[in-house]
Coordinates of C-alpha atoms in Angstrom, one line a residue:
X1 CA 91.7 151.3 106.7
X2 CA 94.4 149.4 104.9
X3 CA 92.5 149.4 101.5
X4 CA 92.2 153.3 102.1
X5 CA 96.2 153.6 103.2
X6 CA 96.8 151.2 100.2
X7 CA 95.0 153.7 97.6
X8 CA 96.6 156.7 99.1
X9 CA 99.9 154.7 98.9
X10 CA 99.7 154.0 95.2
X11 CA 98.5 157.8 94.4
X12 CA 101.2 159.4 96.5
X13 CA 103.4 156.4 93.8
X14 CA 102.1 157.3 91.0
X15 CA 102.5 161.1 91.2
X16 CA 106.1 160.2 92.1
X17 CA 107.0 158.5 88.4
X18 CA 104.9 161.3 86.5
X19 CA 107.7 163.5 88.4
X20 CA 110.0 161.6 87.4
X21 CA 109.2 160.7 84.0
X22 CA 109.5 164.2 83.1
X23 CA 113.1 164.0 83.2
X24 CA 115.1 162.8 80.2
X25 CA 118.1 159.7 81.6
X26 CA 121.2 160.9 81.2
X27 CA 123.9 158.9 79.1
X28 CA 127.0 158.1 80.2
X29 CA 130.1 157.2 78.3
X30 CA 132.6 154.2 78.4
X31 CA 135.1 156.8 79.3
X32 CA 133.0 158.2 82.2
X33 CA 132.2 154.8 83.6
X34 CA 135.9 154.0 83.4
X35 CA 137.0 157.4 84.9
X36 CA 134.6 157.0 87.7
X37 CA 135.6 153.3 88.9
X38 CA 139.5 153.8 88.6
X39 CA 140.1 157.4 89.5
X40 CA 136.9 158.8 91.3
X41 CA 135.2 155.6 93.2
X42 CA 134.0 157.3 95.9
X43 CA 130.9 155.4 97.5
X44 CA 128.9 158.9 98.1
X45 CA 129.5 160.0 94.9
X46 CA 127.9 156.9 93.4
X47 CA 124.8 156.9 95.6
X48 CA 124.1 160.8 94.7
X49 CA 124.2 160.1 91.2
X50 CA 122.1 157.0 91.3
X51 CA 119.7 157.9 93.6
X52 CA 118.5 160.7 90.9
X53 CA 119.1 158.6 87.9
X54 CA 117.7 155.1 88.6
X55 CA 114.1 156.3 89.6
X56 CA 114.0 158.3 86.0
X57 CA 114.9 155.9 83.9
X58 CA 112.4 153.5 86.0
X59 CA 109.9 156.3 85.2
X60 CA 110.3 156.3 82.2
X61 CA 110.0 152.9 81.3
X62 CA 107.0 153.1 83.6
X63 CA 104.8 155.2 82.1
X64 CA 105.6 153.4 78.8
X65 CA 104.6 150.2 80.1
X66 CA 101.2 151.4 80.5
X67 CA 100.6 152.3 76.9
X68 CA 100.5 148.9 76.1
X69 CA 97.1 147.2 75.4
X70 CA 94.9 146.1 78.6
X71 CA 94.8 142.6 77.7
X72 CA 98.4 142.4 77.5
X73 CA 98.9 144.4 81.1
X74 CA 95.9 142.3 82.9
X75 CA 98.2 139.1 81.9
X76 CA 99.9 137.4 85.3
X77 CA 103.6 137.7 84.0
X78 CA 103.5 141.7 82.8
X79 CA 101.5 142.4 86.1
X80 CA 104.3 140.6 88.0
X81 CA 107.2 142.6 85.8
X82 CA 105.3 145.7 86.8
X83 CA 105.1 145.0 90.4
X84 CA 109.0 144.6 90.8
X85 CA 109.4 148.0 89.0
X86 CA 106.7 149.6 91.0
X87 CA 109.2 147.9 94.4
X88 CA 112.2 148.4 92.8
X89 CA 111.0 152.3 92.3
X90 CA 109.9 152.8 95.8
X91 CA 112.3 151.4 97.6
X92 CA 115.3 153.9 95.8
X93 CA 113.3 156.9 96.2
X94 CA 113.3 156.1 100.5
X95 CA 116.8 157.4 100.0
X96 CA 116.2 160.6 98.2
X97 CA 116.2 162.9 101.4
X98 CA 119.1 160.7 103.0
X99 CA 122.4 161.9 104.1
X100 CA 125.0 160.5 102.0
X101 CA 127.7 161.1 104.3
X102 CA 126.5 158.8 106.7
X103 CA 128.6 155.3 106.4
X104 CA 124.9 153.6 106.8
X105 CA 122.9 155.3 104.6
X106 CA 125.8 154.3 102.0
X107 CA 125.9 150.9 102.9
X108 CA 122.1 150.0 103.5
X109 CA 122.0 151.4 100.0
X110 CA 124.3 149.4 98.4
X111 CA 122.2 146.6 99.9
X112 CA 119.2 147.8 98.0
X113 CA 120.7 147.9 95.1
X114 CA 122.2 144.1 94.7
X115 CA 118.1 143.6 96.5
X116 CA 117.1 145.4 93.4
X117 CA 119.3 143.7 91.1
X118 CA 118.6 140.1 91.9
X119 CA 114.6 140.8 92.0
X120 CA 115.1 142.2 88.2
X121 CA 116.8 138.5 87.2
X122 CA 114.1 137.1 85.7
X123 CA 112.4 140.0 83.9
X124 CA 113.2 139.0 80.3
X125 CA 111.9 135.6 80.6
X126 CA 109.0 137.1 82.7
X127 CA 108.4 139.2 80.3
X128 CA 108.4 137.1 77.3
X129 CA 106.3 134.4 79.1
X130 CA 103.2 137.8 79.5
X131 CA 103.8 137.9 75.5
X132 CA 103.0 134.3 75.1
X133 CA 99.8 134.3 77.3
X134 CA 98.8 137.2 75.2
X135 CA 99.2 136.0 71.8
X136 CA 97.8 132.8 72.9
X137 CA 94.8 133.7 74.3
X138 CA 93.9 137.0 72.0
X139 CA 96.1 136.5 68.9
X140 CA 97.9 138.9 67.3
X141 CA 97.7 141.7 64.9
X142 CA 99.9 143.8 62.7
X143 CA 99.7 146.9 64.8
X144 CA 99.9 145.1 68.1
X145 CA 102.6 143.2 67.3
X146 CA 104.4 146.3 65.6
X147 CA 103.8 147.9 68.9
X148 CA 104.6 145.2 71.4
X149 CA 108.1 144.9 69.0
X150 CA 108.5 148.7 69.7
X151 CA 107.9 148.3 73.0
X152 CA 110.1 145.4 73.6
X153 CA 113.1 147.3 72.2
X154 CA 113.3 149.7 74.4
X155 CA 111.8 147.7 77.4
X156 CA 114.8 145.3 77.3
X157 CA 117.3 148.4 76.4
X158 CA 116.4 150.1 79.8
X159 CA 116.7 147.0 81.5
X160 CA 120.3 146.5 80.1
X161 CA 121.3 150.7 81.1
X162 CA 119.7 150.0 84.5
X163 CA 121.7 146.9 85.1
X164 CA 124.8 148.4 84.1
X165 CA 124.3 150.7 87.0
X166 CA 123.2 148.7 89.1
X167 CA 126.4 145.9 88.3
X168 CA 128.9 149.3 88.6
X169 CA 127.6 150.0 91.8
X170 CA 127.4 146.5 93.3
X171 CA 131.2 145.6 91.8
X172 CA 132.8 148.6 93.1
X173 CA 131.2 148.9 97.0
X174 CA 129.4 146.0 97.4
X175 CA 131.8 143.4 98.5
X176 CA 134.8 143.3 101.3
X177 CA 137.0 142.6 98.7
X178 CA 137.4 145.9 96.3
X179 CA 139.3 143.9 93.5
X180 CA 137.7 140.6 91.4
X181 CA 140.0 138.1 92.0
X182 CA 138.6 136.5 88.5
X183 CA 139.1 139.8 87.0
X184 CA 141.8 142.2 88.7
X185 CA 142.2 144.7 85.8
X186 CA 138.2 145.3 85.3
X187 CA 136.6 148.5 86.5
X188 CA 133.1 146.9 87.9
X189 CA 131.6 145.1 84.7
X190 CA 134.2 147.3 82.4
X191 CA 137.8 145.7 81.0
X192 CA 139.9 148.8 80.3
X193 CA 142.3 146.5 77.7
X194 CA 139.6 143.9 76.8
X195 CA 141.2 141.4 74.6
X196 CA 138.5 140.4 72.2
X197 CA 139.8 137.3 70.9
X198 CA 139.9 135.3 74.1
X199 CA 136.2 136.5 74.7
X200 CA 135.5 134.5 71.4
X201 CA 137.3 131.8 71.8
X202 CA 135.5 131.4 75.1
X203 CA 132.3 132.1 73.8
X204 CA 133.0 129.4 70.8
X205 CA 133.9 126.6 73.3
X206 CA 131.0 127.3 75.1
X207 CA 128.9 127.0 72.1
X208 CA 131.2 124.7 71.0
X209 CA 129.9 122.3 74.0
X210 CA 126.6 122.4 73.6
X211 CA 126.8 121.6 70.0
X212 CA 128.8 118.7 70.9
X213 CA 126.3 117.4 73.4
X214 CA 122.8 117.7 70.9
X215 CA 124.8 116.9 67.3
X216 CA 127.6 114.9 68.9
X217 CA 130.1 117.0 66.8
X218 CA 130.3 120.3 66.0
X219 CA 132.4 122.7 63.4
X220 CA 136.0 123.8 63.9
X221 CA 136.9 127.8 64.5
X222 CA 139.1 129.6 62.1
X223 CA 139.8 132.9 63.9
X224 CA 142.0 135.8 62.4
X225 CA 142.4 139.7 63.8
X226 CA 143.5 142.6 62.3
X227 CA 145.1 145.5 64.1
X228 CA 144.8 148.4 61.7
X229 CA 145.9 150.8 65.1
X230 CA 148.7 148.9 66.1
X231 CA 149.9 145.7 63.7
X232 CA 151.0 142.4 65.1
X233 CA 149.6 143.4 68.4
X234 CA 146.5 141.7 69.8
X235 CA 143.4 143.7 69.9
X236 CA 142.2 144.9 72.8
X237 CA 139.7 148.2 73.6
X238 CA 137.6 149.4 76.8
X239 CA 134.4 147.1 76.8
X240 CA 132.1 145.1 79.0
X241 CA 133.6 141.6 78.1
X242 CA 130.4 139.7 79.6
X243 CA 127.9 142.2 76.6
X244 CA 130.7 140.9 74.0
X245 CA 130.6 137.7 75.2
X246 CA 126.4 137.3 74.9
X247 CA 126.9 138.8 71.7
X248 CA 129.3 136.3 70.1
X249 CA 127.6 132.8 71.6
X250 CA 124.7 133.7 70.4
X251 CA 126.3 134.3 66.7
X252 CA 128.0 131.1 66.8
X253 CA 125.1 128.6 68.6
X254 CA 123.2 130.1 65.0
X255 CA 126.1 129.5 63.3
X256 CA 126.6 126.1 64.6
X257 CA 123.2 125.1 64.3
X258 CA 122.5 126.0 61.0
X259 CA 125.6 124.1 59.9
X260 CA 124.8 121.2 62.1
X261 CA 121.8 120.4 60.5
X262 CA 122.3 121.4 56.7
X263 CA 125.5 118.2 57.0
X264 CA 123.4 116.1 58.8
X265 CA 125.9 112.8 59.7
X266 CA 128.4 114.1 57.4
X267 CA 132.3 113.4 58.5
X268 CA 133.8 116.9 58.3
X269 CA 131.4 119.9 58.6
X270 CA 133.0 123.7 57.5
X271 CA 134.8 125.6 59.8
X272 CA 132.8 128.6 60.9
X273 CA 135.3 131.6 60.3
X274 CA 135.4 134.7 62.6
X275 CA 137.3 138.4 61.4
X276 CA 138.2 140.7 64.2
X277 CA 139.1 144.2 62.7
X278 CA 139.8 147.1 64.7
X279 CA 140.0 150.6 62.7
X280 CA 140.2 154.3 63.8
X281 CA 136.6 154.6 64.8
X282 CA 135.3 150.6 64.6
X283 CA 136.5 147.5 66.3
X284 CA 134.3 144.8 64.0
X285 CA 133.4 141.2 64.6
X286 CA 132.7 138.9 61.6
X287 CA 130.5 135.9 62.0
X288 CA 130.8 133.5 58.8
X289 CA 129.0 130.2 58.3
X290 CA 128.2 127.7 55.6
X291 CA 125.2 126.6 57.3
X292 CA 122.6 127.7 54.1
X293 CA 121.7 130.8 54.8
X294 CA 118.2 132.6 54.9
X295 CA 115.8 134.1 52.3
X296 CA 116.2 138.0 52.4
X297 CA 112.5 138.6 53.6
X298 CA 113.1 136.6 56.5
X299 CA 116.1 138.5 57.6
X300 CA 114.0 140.8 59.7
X301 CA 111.7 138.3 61.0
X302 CA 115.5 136.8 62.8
X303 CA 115.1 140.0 64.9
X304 CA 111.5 140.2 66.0
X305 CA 111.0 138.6 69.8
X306 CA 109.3 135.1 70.2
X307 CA 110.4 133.8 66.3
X308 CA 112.7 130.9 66.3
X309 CA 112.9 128.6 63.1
X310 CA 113.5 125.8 66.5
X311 CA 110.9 124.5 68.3
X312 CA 110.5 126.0 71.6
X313 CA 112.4 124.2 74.3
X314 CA 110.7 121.7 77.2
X315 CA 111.2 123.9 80.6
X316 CA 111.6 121.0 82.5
X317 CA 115.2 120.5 82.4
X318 CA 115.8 116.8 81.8
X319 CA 117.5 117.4 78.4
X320 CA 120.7 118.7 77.2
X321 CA 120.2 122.3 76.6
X322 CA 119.5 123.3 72.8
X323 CA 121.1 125.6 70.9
X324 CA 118.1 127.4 69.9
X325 CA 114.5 127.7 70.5
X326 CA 113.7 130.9 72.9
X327 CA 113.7 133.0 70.0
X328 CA 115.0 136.2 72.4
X329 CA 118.9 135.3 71.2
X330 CA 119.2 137.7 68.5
X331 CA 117.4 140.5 69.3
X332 CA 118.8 140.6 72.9
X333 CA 122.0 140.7 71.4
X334 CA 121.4 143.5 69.2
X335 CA 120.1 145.5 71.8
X336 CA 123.7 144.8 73.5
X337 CA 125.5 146.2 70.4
X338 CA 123.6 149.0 70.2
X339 CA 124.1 150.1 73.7
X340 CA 127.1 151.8 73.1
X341 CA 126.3 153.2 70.1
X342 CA 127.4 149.8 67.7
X343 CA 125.0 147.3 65.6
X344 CA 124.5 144.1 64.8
X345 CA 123.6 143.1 61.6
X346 CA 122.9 139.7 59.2
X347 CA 124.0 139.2 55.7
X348 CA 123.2 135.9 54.0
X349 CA 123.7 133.9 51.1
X350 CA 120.9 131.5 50.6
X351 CA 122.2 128.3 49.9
X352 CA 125.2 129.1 50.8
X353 CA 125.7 130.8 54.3
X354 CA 125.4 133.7 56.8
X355 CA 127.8 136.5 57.8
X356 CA 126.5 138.0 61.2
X357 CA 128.7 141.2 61.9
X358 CA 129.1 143.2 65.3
X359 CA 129.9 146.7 65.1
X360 CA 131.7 148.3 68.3
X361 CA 132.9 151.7 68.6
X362 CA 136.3 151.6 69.2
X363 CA 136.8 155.1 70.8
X364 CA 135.5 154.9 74.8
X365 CA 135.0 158.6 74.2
X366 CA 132.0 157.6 71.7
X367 CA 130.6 154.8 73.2
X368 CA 127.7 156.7 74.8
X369 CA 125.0 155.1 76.5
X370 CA 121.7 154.4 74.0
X371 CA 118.8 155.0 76.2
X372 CA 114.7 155.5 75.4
X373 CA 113.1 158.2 76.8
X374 CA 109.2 158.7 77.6
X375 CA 108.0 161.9 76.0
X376 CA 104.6 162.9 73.0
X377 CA 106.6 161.3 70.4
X378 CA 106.6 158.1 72.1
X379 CA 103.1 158.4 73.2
X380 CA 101.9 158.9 69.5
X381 CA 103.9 155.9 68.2
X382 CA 101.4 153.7 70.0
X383 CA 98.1 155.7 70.1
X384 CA 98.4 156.4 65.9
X385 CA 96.6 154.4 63.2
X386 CA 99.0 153.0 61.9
X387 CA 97.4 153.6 57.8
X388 CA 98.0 151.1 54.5
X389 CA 101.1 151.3 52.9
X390 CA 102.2 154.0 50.6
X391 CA 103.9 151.4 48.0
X392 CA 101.9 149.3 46.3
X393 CA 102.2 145.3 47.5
X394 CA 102.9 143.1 44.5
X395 CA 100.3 140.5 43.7
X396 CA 101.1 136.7 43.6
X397 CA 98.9 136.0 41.3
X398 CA 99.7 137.4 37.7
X399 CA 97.1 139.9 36.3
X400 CA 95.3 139.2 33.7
X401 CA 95.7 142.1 31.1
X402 CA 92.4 141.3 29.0
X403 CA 90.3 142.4 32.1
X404 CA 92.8 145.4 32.4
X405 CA 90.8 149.0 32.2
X406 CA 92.1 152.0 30.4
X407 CA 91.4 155.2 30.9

């Protein structure tokens, strides 16, 4: 009886997120999130808007889940990442035919929600660990690793839409005390006057301490802003300070690193130099370091999940923490960029150094939420052939014209 209640259990499920996944998520701006938490917070409000949206855009990374190859599902991390979505899913749509006026039915679902949040910790890590077993037990391919690239893109994307929900929600009703001591003038995760300088300067003595516990030294910080908008004035625009925050550490444990170990035990290293422009429609955040660079063709590579040039970290805790090694750094980070519509992109030197530029939108208006959907187009990304290459792929080896045939 409990195998047959079981099966009928996971049927009556999975008709639920084809239902679902039939809807597209709906995008919200800066603006609206910022509207909502300082003029409209009402609880209700909240929980009738999230109560729709959070089980589509679990659908919809769902059903995209599945489209990746068997092997890589039957592994013990992706099955464990699936089971918190497939909880995570269930237990938001036991509210879907619940009065919202009732104090209760607000506040046991506000109680779901941190549940929710807090079981979804670990899912990048999780994740990446189901990757390794993969790879390590069936190897890897072009197409499945173009795929499982794809895949983790938008994967990790969802997870950073559904968090911000989730973190909204949690900020605003979740606690006795309405305003963040830490953080009076934020709206949930969201700083309506974010001053971007002191969220790099508190991302580079971060960094900065780390460095200085593996290299016992690290380089200096030469930080300048321009404010195009309003001159002599220090930069500030409506942003999730903690997204800016991941953005820049991540920019300068690279930056550090690479210049770390290009000067070896030298005296005085080169300061890494960071340009804070904001514009009409840009707020920009330049990167610079003399740390060598990196050849052009393996700019890319930077990007793709599981490549570090480190070797990957011991998990076991009894060593300083390295600035590098996971491999998940940069792409996460781009992911947070893009998110509201910016980038994050890598020009190097070789030889020389790297600039690593942030692009954020400076208008709240036009920082709309970037989210996948699940629809044919999707489906046929991973079911295609993927064929040879329409431009021919240059030979190392120099051809030898005597052999040559003419026609």
């Amino acid at each position: 009886m409990r195998i047959l209640r079981f099966l009928r259990s996971s049927l009556a499920v999975g008709k639920d997120i084809d239902y679902y996944s039939k809807f597209s998520p709906s995008p919200l701006s800066m603006k609206q999130f910022l509207d909502f938490g300082s003029e409209n917070a009402c609880e209700r409000t909240s929980f009738a808007f999230l109560r729709q949206e959070l089980p589509v855009r679990l659908a919809n990374i769902m059903k995209e889940i599945n489209l990746l190859p068997d092997n890589l599902l039957r592994t013990p991390s992706v099955r464990l990442v699936q089971s918190w979505y497939m909880q995570s899913f269930q237990e938001i749509l036991e509210f879907k035919d619940k009065n919202a006026d009732d104090e209760k039915v607000t506040y046991d679902f506000t109680d779901a929600v941190i549940k929710i949040r807090n079981r979804h910790n670990d899912v990048i890590p999780t994740m990446a660990q189901g990757v390794v077993e993969y790879k390590e037990t069936y190897g890897t391919d072009p197409v499945v690793s173009q795929n499982v690239q794809y895949f983790l893109d938008r994967f990790y994307m969802s997870r950073i839409s559904i968090r911000m929900l989730l973190n909204q929600h949690t900020l605003l009703f979740g606690g006795k005390v309405k305003v963040n001591p830490a953080h009076p003038k934020q709206i949930g995760s969201i700083d309506p006057h974010c001053r971007v300088t002191e969220v790099i300067r508190d991302a580079y003595e971060n960094a900065r301490g780390l460095c200085d516990r593996y290299y016992m030294n690290s380089p200096e910080l030469v930080l300048e802003e321009f404010n195009v908008k309003e001159k002599d004035n220090p930069i500030g625009v409506v942003y999730v300070p903690s997204h800016l925050y991941h953005m820049v550490f991540e920019l300068f444990k690279n930056a550090m690193r690479a210049t770390m170990e290009l000067y070896g035990d030298a005296m005085e290293y080169p300061a890494i130099h960071t340009q804070v422009a904001l514009g009409t429609e840009d707020l920009t955040v330049k990167v610079s370091d003399r740390g060598g660079g990196v050849p052009l063709r393996k700019i890319d590579r930077l990007f793709t999940y599981t490549y570090s040039t480190a070797p990957r970290p011991s998990i076991d805790g009894s060593r300083a923490a390295p600035l590098a090694g996971y491999g998940y750094g940069l792409p996460i980070s781009r992911l947070y960029a893009r998110y509201f519509q910016g980038d994050l992109k890598l020009y190097s030197l070789e030889g020389y150094g790297t600039d690593a530029v942030i692009y954020i939108r400076a208008l709240s208006t036009e920082s709309i939420e970037r989210l996948p959907v699940y629809n044919k187009s999707v489906w046929k990304h991973y079911k295609t052939f993927h064929e040879a290459d329409d431009w021919c792929v240059p030979s190392k080896e120099p051809k030898d014209m005597t052999t040559f045939r003419s026609f």
